[in-house]
Coordinates of C-alpha atoms and ligand atoms in Angstrom, one line a residue:
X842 CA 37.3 9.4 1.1
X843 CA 37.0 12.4 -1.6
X844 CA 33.7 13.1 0.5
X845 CA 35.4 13.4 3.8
X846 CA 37.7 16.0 3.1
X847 CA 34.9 17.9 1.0
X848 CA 33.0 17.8 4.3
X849 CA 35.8 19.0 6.4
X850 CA 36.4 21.7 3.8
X851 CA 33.3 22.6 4.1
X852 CA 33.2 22.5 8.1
X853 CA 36.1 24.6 8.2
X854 CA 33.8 27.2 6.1
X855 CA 30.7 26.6 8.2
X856 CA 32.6 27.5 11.7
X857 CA 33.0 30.7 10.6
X858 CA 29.4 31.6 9.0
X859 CA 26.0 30.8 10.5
X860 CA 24.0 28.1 8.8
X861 CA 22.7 28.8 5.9
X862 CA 20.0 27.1 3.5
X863 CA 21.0 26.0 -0.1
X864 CA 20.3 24.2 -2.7
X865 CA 23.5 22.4 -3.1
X866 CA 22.5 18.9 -3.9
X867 CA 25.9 18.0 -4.8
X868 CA 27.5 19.2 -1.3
X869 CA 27.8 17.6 1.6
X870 CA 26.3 19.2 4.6
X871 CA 29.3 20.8 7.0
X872 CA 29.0 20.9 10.9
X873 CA 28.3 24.1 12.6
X874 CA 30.5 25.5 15.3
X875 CA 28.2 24.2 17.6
X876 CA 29.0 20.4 16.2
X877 CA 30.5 19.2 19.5
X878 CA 27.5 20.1 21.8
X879 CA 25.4 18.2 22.7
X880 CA 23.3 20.1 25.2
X881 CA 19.8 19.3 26.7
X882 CA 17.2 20.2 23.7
X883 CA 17.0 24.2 24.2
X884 CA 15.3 26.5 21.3
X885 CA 18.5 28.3 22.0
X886 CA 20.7 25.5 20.6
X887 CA 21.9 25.4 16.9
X888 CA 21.8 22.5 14.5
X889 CA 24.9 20.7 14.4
X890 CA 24.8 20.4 10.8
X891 CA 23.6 23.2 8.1
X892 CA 20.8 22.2 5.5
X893 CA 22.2 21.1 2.6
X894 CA 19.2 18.5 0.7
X895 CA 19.5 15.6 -0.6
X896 CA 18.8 15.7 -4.2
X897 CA 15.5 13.8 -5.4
X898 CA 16.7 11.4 -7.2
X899 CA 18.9 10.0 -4.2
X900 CA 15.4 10.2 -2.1
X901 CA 14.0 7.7 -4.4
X902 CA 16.6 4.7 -3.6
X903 CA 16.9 5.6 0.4
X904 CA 13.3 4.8 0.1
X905 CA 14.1 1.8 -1.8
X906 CA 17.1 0.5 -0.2
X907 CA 15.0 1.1 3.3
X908 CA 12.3 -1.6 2.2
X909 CA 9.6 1.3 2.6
X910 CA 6.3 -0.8 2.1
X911 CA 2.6 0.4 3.7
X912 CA 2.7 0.0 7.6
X913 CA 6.0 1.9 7.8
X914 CA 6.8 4.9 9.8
X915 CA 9.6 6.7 8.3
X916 CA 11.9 9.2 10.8
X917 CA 14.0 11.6 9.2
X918 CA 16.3 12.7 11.8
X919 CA 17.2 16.6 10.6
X920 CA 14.3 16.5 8.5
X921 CA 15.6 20.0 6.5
X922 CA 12.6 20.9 4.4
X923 CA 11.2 17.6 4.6
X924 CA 11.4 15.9 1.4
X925 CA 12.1 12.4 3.0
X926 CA 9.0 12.0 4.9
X927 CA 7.1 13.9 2.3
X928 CA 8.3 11.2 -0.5
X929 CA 7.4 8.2 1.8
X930 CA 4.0 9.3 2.5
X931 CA 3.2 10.6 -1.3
X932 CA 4.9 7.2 -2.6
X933 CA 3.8 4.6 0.1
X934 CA 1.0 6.1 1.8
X935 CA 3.1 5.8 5.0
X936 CA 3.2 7.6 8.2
X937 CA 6.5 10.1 8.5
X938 CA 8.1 12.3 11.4
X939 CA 10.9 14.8 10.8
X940 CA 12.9 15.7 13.2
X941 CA 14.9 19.1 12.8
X942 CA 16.3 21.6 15.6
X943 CA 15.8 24.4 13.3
X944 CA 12.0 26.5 13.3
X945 CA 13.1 28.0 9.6
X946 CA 13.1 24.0 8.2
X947 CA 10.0 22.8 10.2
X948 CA 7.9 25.8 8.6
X949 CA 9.3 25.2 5.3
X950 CA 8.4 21.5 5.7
X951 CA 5.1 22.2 7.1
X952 CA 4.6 24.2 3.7
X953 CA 5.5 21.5 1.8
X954 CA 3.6 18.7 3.3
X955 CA 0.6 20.7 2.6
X956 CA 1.6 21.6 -1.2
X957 CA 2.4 18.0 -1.2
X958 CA -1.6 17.4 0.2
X959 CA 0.3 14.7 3.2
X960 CA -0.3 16.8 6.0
X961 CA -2.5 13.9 7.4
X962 CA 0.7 11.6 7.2
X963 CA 3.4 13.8 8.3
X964 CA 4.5 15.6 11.1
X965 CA 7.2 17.9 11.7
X966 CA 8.9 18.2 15.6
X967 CA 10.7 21.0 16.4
X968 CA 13.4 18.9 18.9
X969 CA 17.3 18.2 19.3
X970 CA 17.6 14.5 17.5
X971 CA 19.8 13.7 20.1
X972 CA 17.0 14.0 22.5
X973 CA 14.0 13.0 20.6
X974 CA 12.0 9.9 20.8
X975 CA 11.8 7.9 17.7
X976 CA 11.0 4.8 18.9
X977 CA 8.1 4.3 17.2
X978 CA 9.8 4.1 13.6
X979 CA 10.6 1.1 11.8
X980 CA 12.5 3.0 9.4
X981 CA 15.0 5.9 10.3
X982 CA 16.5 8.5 7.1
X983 CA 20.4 10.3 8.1
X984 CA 22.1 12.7 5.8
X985 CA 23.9 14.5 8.8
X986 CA 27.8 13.5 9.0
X987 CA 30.1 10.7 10.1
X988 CA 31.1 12.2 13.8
X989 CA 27.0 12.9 14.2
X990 CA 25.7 9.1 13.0
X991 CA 28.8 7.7 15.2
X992 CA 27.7 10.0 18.3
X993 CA 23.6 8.5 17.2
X994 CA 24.2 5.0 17.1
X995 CA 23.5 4.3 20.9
X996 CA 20.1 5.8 21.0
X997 CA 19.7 4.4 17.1
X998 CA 20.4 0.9 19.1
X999 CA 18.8 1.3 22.5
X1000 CA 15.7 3.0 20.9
X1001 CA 15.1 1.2 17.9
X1002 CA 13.2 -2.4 17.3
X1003 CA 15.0 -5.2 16.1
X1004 CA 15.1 -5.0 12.3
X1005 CA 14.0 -1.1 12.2
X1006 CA 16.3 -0.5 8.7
X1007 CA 18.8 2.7 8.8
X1008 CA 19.5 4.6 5.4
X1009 CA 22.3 7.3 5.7
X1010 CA 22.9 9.5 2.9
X1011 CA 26.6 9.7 2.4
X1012 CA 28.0 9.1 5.6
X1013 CA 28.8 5.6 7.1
X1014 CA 28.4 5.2 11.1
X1015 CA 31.7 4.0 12.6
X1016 CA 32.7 1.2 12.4
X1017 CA 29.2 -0.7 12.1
X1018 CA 29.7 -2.4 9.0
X1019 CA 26.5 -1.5 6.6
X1020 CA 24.5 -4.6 5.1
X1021 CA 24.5 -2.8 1.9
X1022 CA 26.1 0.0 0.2
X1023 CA 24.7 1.8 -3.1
X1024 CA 26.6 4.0 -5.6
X1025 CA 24.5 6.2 -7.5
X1026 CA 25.3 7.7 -10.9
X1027 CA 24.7 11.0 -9.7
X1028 CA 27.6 10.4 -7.1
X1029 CA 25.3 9.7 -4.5
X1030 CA 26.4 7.0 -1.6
X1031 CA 23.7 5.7 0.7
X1032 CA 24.1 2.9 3.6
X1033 CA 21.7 0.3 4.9
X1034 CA 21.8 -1.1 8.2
X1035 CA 19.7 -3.4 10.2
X1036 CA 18.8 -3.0 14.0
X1037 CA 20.0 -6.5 15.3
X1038 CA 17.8 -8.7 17.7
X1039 CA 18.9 -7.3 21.2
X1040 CA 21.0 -9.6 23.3
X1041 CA 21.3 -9.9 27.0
X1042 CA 24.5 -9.5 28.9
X1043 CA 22.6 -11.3 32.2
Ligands
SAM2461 C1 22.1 17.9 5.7 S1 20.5 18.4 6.2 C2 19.5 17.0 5.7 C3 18.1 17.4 5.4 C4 17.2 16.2 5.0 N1 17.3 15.1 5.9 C5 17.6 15.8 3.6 O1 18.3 14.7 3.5 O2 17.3 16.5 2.6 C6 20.7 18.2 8.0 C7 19.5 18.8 8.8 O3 19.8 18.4 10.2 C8 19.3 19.5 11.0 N2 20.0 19.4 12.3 C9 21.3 19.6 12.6 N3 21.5 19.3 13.9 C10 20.4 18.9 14.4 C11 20.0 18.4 15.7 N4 20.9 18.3 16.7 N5 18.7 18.0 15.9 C12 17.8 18.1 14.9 N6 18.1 18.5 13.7 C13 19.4 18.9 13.4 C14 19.7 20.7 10.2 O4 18.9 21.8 10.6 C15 19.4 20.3 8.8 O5 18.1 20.7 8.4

């Protein structure tokens, strides 16, 4: 609850100043002014959340508490400078995508994918995660907020293959109930959730 109204605080700030990166790894991110939209992907269109990273440490058990094994591919949707993917295909030699709406973050990644010598595992796409196709991953990374993951969950759900795991960094998704729910020392909370097997309404 304490991290709710530090991200509202910190929403209220963000509405009144353009995004801007930091290396914050204690914050939560903060949604822009443009949080409600959710317009058709345009390079015109601003994130919907600043970058704030998650620390390293905290990268370590999302990979963990996602299962990531060789065979994976690993979707960070809002990527920021890529750490996610970058730590999945340096630690599991497995195939990543980040997804981030911002050009500043997918150069930054780029750069680090190729300091990190994983540029032939990862990819960074310049899109609107609310558009984007991610279809392919059997592993999805969030550290966005609890209004954006609530808005996701359809496309997480129509997209994603049955038992495709979901780690969120801080923020829980409505009211889908996670499987698990980790508390880290460094006051870190992440969530894991399990597509379920699709049913039909016929
Ligand atoms: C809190 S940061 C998380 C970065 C990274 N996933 C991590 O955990 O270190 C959120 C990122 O989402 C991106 N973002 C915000 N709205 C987006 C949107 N609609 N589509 C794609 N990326 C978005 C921002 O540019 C930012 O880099």
């Amino acid at each position: 609850m304490r991290m709710y109204a530090f991200a509202a605080a910190l929403a209220l700030i963000a509405c009144q100043a353009p995004p801007v990166a930091q290396d914050a790894s204690a914050q939560a991110p903060a949604a822009t002014s443009q949080g409600q939209a959710v317009a058709a992907q345009a390079p015109s269109r601003g994130p919907d959340v600043i970058f704030v990273p998650t620390p390293h440490e905290t990268v370590a058990a999302m990979l963990k508490l996602g299962e990531v094994k060789k065979g994976d591919v690993l979707y960070d949707l809002g990527s920021g400078d890529g750490r996610i993917p970058i730590a999945a295909a340096k630690q599991f030699g497995v195939k990543g995508v980040g997804i981030d709406i911002d050009p500043q973050r997918i150069k930054e990644a780029n750069e680090n994918a190729k300091e990190a010598g994983v540029t032939n595992l990862v990819t960074f796409r310049q899109e609107d995660l609310f558009q984007a196709d991610f279809r392919e991953a059997t592993v999805v990374t969030l550290y966005l907020l609890p209004s954006l993951n609530e808005k996701l969950r359809p496309r997480l759900l129509e997209q994603l293959k049955p038992g495709t795991r979901i780690v969120s960094h801080a923020f829980p998704m409505g009211d889908w109930q996670p499987e698990k729910t980790v508390e880290m020392e460094n006051g870190s909370q992440i969530y894991l959730w399990r597509v379920p097997a699709k049913v039909s309404t016929d």
